[in-house]
PDB file of C-alpha atoms in Angstrom:
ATOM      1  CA  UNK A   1     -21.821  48.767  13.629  1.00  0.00           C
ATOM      2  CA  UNK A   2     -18.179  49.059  12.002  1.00  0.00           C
ATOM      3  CA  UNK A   3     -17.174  45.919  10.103  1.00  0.00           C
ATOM      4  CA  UNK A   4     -13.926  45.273   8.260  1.00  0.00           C
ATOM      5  CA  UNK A   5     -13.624  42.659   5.732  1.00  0.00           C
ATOM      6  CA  UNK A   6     -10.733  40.974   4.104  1.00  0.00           C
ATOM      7  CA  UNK A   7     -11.681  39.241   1.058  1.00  0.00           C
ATOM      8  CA  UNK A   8      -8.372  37.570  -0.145  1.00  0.00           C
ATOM      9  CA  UNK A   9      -7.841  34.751   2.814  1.00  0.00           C
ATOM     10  CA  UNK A  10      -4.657  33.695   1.020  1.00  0.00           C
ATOM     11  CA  UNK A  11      -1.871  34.641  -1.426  1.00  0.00           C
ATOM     12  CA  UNK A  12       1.546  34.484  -2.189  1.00  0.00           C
ATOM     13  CA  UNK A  13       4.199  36.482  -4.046  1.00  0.00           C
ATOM     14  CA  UNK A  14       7.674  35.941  -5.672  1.00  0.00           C
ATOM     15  CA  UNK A  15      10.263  37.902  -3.748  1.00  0.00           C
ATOM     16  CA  UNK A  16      11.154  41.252  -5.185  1.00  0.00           C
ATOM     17  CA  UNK A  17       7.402  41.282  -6.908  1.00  0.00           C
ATOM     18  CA  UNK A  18       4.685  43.584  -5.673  1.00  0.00           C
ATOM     19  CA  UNK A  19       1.881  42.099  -4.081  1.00  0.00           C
ATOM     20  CA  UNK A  20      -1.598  44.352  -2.630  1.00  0.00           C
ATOM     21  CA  UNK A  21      -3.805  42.938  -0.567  1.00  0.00           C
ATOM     22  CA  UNK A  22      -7.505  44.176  -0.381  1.00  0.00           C
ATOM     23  CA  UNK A  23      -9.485  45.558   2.755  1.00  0.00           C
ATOM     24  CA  UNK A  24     -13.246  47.110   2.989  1.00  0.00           C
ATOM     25  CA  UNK A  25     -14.623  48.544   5.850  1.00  0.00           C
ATOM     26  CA  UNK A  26     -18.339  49.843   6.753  1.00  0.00           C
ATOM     27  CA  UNK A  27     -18.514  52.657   9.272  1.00  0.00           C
ATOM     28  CA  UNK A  28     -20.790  55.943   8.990  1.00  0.00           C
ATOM     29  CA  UNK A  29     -18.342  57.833  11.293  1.00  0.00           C
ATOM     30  CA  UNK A  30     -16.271  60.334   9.378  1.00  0.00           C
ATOM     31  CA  UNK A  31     -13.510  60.592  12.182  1.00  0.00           C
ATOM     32  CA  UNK A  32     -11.432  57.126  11.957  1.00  0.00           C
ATOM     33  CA  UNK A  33      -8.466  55.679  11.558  1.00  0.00           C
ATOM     34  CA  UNK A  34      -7.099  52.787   9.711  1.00  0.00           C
ATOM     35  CA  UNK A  35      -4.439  50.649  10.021  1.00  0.00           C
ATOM     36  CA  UNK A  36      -2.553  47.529   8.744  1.00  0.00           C
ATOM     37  CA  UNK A  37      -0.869  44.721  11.295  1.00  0.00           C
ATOM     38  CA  UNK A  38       1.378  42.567  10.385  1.00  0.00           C
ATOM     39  CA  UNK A  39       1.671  38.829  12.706  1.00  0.00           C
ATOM     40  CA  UNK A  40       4.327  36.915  11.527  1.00  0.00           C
ATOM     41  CA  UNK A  41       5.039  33.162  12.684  1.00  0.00           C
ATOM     42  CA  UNK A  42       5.917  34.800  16.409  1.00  0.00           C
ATOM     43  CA  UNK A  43       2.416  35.951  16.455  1.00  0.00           C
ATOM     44  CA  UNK A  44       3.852  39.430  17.588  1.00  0.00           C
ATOM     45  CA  UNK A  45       1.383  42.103  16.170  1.00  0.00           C
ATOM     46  CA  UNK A  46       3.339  44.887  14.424  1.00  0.00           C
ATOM     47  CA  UNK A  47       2.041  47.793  13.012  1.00  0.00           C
ATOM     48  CA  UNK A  48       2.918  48.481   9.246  1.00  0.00           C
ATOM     49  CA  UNK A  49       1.229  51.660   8.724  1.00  0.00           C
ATOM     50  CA  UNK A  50      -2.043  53.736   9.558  1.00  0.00           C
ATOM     51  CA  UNK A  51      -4.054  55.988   7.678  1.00  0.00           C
ATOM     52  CA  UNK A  52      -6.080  58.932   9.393  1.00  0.00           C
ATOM     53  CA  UNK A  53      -9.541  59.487   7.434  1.00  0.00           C
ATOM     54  CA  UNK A  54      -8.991  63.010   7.209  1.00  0.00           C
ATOM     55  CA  UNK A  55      -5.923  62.949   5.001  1.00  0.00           C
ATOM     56  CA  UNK A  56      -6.697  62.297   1.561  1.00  0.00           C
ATOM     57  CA  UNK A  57      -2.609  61.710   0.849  1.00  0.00           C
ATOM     58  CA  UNK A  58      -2.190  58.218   1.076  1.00  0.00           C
ATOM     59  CA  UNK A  59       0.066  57.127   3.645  1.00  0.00           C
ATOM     60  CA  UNK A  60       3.685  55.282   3.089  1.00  0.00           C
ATOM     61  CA  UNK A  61       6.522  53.579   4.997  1.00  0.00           C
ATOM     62  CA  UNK A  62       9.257  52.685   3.182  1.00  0.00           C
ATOM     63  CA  UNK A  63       7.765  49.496   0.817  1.00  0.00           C
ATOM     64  CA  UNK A  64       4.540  49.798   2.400  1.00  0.00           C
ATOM     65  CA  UNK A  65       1.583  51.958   0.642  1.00  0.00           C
ATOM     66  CA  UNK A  66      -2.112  52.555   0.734  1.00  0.00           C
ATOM     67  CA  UNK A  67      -4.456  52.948  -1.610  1.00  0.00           C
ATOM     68  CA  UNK A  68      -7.401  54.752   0.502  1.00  0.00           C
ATOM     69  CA  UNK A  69     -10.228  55.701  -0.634  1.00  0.00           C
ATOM     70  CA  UNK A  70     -12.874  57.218   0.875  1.00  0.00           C
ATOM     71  CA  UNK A  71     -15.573  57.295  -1.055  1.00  0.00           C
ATOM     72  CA  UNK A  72     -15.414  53.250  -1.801  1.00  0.00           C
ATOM     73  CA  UNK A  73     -14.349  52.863   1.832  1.00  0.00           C
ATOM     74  CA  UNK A  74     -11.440  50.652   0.935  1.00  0.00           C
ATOM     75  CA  UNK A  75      -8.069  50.564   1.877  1.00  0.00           C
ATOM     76  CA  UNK A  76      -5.573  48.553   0.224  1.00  0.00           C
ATOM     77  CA  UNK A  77      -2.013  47.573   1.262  1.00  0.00           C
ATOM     78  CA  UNK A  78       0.895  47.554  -1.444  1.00  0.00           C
ATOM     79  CA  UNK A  79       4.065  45.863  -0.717  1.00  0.00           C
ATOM     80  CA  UNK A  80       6.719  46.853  -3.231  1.00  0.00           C
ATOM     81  CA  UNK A  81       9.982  44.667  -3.747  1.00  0.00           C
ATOM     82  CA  UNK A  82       8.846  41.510  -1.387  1.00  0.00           C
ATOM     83  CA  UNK A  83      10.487  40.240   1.127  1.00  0.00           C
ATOM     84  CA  UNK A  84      10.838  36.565   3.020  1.00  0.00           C
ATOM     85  CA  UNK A  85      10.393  38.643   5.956  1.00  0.00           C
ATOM     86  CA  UNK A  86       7.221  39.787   4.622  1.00  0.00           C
ATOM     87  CA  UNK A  87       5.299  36.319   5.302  1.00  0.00           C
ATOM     88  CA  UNK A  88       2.985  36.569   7.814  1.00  0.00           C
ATOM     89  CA  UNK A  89      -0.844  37.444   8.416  1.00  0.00           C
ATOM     90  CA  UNK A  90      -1.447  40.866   7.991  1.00  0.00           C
ATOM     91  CA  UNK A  91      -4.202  42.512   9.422  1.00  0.00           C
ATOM     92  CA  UNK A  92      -6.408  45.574   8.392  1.00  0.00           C
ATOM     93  CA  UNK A  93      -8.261  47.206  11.210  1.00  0.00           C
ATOM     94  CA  UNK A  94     -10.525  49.834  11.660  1.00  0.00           C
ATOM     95  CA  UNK A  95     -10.990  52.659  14.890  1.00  0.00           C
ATOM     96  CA  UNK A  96     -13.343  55.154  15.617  1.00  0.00           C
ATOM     97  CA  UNK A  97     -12.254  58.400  16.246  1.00  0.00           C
ATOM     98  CA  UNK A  98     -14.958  59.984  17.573  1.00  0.00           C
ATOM     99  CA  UNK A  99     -16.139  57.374  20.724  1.00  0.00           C
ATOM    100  CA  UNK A 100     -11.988  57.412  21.277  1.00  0.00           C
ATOM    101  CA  UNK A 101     -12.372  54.227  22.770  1.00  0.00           C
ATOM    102  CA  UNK A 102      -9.635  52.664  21.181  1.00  0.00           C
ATOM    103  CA  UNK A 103     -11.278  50.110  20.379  1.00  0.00           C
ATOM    104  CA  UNK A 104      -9.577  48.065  17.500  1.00  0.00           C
ATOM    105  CA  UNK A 105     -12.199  46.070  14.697  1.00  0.00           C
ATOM    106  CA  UNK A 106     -10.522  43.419  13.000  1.00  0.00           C
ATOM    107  CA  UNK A 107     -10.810  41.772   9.418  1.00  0.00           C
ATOM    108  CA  UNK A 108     -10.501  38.364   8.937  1.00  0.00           C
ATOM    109  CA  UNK A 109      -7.048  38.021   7.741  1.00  0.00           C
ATOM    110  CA  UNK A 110      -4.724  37.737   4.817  1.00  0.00           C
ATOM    111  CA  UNK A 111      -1.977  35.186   5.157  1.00  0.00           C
ATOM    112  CA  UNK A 112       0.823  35.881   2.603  1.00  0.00           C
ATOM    113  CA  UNK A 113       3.390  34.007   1.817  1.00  0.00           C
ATOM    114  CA  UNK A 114       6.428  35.448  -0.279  1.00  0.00           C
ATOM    115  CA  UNK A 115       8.211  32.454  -2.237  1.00  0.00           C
ATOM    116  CA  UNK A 116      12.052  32.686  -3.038  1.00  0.00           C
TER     117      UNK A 116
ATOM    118  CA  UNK B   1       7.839  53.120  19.855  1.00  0.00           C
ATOM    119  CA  UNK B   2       6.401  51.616  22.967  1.00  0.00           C
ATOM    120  CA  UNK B   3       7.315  48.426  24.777  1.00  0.00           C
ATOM    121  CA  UNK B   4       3.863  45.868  26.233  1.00  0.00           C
ATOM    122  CA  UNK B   5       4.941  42.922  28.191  1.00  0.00           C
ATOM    123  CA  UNK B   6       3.065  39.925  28.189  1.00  0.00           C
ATOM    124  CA  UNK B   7       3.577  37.239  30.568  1.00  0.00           C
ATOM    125  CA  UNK B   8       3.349  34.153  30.715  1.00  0.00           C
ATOM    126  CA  UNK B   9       4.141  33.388  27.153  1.00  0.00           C
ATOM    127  CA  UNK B  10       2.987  29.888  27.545  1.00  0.00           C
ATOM    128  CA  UNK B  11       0.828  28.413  30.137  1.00  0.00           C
ATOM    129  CA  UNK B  12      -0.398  24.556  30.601  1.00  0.00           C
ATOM    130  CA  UNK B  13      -2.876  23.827  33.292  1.00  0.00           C
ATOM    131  CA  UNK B  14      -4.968  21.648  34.127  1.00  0.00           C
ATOM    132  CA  UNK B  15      -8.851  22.052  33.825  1.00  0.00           C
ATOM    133  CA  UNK B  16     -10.766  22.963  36.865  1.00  0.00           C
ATOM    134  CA  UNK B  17      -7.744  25.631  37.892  1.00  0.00           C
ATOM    135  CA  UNK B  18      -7.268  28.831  37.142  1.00  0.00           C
ATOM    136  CA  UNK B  19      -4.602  30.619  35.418  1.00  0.00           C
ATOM    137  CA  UNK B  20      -3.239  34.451  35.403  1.00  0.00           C
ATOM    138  CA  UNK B  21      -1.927  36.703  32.783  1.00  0.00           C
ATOM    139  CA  UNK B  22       0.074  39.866  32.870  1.00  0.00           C
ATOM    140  CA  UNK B  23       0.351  42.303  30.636  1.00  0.00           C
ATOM    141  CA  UNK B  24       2.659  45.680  31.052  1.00  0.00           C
ATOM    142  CA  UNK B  25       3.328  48.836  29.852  1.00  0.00           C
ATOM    143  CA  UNK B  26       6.891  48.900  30.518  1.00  0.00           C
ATOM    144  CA  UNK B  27       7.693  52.361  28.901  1.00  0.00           C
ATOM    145  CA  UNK B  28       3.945  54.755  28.937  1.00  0.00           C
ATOM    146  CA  UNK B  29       1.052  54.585  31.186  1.00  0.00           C
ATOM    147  CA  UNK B  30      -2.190  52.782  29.132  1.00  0.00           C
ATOM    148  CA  UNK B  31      -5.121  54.139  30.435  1.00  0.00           C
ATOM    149  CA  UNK B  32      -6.984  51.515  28.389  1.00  0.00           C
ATOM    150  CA  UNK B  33      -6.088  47.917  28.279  1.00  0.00           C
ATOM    151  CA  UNK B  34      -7.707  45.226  25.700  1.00  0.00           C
ATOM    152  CA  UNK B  35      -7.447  41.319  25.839  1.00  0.00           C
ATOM    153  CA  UNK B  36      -8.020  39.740  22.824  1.00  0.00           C
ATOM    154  CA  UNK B  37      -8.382  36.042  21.745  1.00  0.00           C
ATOM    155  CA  UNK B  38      -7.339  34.330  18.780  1.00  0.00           C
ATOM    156  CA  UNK B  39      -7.584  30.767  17.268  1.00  0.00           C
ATOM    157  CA  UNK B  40      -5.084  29.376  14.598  1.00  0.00           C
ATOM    158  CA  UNK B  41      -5.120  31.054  11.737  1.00  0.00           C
ATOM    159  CA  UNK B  42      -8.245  33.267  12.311  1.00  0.00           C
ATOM    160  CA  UNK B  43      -8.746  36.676  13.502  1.00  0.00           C
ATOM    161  CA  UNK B  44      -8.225  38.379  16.937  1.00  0.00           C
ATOM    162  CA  UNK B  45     -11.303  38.421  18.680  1.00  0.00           C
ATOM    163  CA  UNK B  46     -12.127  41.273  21.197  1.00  0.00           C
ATOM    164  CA  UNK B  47     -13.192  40.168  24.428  1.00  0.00           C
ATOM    165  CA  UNK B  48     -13.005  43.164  27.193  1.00  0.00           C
ATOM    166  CA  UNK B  49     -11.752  46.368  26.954  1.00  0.00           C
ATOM    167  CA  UNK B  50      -9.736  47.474  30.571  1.00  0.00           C
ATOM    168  CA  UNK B  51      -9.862  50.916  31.846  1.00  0.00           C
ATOM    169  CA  UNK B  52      -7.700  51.650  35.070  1.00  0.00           C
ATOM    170  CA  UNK B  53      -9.921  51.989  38.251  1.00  0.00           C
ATOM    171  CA  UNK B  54     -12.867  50.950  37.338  1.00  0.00           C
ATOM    172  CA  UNK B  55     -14.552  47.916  35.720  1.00  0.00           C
ATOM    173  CA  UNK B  56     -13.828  46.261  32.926  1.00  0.00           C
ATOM    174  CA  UNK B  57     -16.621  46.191  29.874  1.00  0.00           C
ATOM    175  CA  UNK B  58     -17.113  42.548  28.138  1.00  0.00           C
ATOM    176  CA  UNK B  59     -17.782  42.611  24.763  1.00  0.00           C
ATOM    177  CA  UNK B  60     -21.133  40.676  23.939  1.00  0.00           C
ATOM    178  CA  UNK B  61     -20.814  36.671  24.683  1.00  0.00           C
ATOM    179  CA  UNK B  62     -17.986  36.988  26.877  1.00  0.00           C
ATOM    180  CA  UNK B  63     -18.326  35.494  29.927  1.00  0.00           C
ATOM    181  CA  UNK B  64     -17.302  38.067  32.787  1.00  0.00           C
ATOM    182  CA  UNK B  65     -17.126  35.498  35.547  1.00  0.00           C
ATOM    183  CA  UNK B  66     -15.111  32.989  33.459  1.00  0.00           C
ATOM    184  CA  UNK B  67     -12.714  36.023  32.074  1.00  0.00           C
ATOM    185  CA  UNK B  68     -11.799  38.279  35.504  1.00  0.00           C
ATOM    186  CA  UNK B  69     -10.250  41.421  34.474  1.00  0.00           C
ATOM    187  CA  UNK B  70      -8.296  43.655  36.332  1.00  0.00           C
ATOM    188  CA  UNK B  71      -6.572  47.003  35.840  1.00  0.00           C
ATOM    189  CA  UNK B  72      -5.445  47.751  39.093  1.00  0.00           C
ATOM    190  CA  UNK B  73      -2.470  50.512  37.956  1.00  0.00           C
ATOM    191  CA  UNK B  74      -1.849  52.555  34.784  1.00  0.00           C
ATOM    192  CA  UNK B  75       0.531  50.120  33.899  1.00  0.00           C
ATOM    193  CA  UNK B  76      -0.431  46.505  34.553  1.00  0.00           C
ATOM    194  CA  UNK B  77      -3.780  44.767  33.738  1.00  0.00           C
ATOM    195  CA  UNK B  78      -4.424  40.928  34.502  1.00  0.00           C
ATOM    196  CA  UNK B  79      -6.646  38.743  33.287  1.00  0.00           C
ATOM    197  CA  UNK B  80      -7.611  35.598  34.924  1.00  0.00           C
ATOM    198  CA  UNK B  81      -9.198  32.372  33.116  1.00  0.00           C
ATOM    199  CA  UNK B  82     -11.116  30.752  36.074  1.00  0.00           C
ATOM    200  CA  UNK B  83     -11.839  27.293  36.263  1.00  0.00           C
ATOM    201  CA  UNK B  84     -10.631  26.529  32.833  1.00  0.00           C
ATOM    202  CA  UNK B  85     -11.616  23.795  30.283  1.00  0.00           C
ATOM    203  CA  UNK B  86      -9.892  22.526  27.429  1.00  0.00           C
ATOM    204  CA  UNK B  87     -12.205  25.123  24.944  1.00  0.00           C
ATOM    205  CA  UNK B  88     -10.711  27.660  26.798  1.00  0.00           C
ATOM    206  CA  UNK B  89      -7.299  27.114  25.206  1.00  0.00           C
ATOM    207  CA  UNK B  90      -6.516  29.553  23.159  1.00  0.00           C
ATOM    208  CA  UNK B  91      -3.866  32.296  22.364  1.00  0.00           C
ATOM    209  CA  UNK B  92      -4.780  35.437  24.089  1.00  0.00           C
ATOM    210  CA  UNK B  93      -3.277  38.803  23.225  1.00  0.00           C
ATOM    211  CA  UNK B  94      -3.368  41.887  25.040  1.00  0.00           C
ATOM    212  CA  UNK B  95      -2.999  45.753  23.700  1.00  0.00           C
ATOM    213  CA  UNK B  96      -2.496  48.747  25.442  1.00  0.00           C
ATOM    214  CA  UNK B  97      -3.347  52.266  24.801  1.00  0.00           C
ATOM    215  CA  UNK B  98      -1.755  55.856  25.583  1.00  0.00           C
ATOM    216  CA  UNK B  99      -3.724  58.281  26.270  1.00  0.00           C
ATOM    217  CA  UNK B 100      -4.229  58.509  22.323  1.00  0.00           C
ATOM    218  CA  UNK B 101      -2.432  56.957  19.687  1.00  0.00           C
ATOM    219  CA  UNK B 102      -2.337  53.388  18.078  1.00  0.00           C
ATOM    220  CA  UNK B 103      -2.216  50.485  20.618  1.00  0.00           C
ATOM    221  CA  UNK B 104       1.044  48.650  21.237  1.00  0.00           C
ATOM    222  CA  UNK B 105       0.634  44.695  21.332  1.00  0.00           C
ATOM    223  CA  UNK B 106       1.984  42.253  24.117  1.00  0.00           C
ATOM    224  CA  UNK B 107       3.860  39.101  22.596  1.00  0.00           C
ATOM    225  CA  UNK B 108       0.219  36.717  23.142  1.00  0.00           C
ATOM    226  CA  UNK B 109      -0.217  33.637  25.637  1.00  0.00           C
ATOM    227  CA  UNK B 110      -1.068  30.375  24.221  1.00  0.00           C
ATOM    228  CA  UNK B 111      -2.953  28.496  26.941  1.00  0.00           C
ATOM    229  CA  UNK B 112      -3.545  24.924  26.660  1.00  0.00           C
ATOM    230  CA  UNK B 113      -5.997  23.577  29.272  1.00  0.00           C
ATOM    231  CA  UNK B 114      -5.320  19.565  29.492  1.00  0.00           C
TER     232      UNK B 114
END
């Protein structure tokens, strides 16, 4: 069975700092995808950015990076230049893309908060 | 990006009745549906995944009489808490899928059961 664990239940950040949160995942698939949600206080789910196993590049959107890798089977989020906007729980979840159910796994959780 | 409405946003019933939610694809046709429940501060649970026209598959410990699913168009899904108790409340979150791609979140429905 897939799991997907977020180790880091809390943390905070001064604005304009970089902050990366940490996210492992167990799978023995080869086809998957990855991705990071963001909830803020609205408890909207947003996605920030996804990752398809097969590419090795690392994925970005705008002050959002990964850091995948493979091998370790982690994936790591990067915010660059932090923003107020940026607290919230963010999410790292894991799909298989070979059942293509859809299916989202969830880790546990990071709640960030970014400080002024 | 694509648009899932959720509806009600907030619910209050009381316990012994039963209590409907929506959720729409306003803009794409999901052939797959998920609910998903989450307490305060913790992660979202997955409780059934929704396929249109036919039945609904329960993930393990989910009660399938106490969490009616139904995914009667390629566009709405429901799911109904029957006779609910006050450890039913809860905010419950519902995804849906295009044919493939990532899955596009409804806004959640906190249900208090007093």
């Amino acid at each position: 069975a897939q799991t997907v664990t977020q180790s880091q239940p809390e943390m905070s950040v001064q604005e304009a700092e970089t902050v990366t949160l940490s996210c492992t995942y167990d799978t023995s698939e080869n086809n998957y995808y990855l991705f990071w949600y963001k909830q803020p206080p609205s408890r909207q789910m947003i996605l920030v950015i996804r990752q398809e196993a097969y590419k090795q590049q690392n994925a970005t959107e705008n002050r959002f990076s990964v850091n995948f890798q493979k091998a370790a089977k982690s994936f790591s989020l990067k915010i660059s230049d932090s923003q107020l906007g940026d607290t919230a729980m963010y999410f790292c979840a894991f799909t298989d893309g070979s059942s293509n159910t859809g299916k989202l796994i969830f880790g546990q959780g990071t709640t960030l908060q970014v400080k002024p | 990006g694509a648009v899932v409405s959720q509806h009600p946003s907030r619910v209050i019933c009381k316990s012994g009745t039963s209590v409907k939610i929506e959720c729409r694809s306003l803009d794409f046709q999901a052939t797959t549906m998920f609910w998903y429940r989450q307490f305060p501060k913790q992660s979202l649970m997955l409780m059934a995944t929704s396929n249109e026209g036919s039945k609904a598959t329960y993930e393990q410990g989910v009660e399938k009489d106490k969490f009616l699913i139904n995914h009667a168009s390629l566009t709405l899904s429901t799911l109904t808490v029957t006779s609910a108790h006050p450890e039913d409340s809860s905010f419950y979150i519902c995804s849906a899928r295009k044919a493939w791609g990532e899955a596009f979140f409804g806004q959640g429905t906190r249900l208090t059961v007093v």
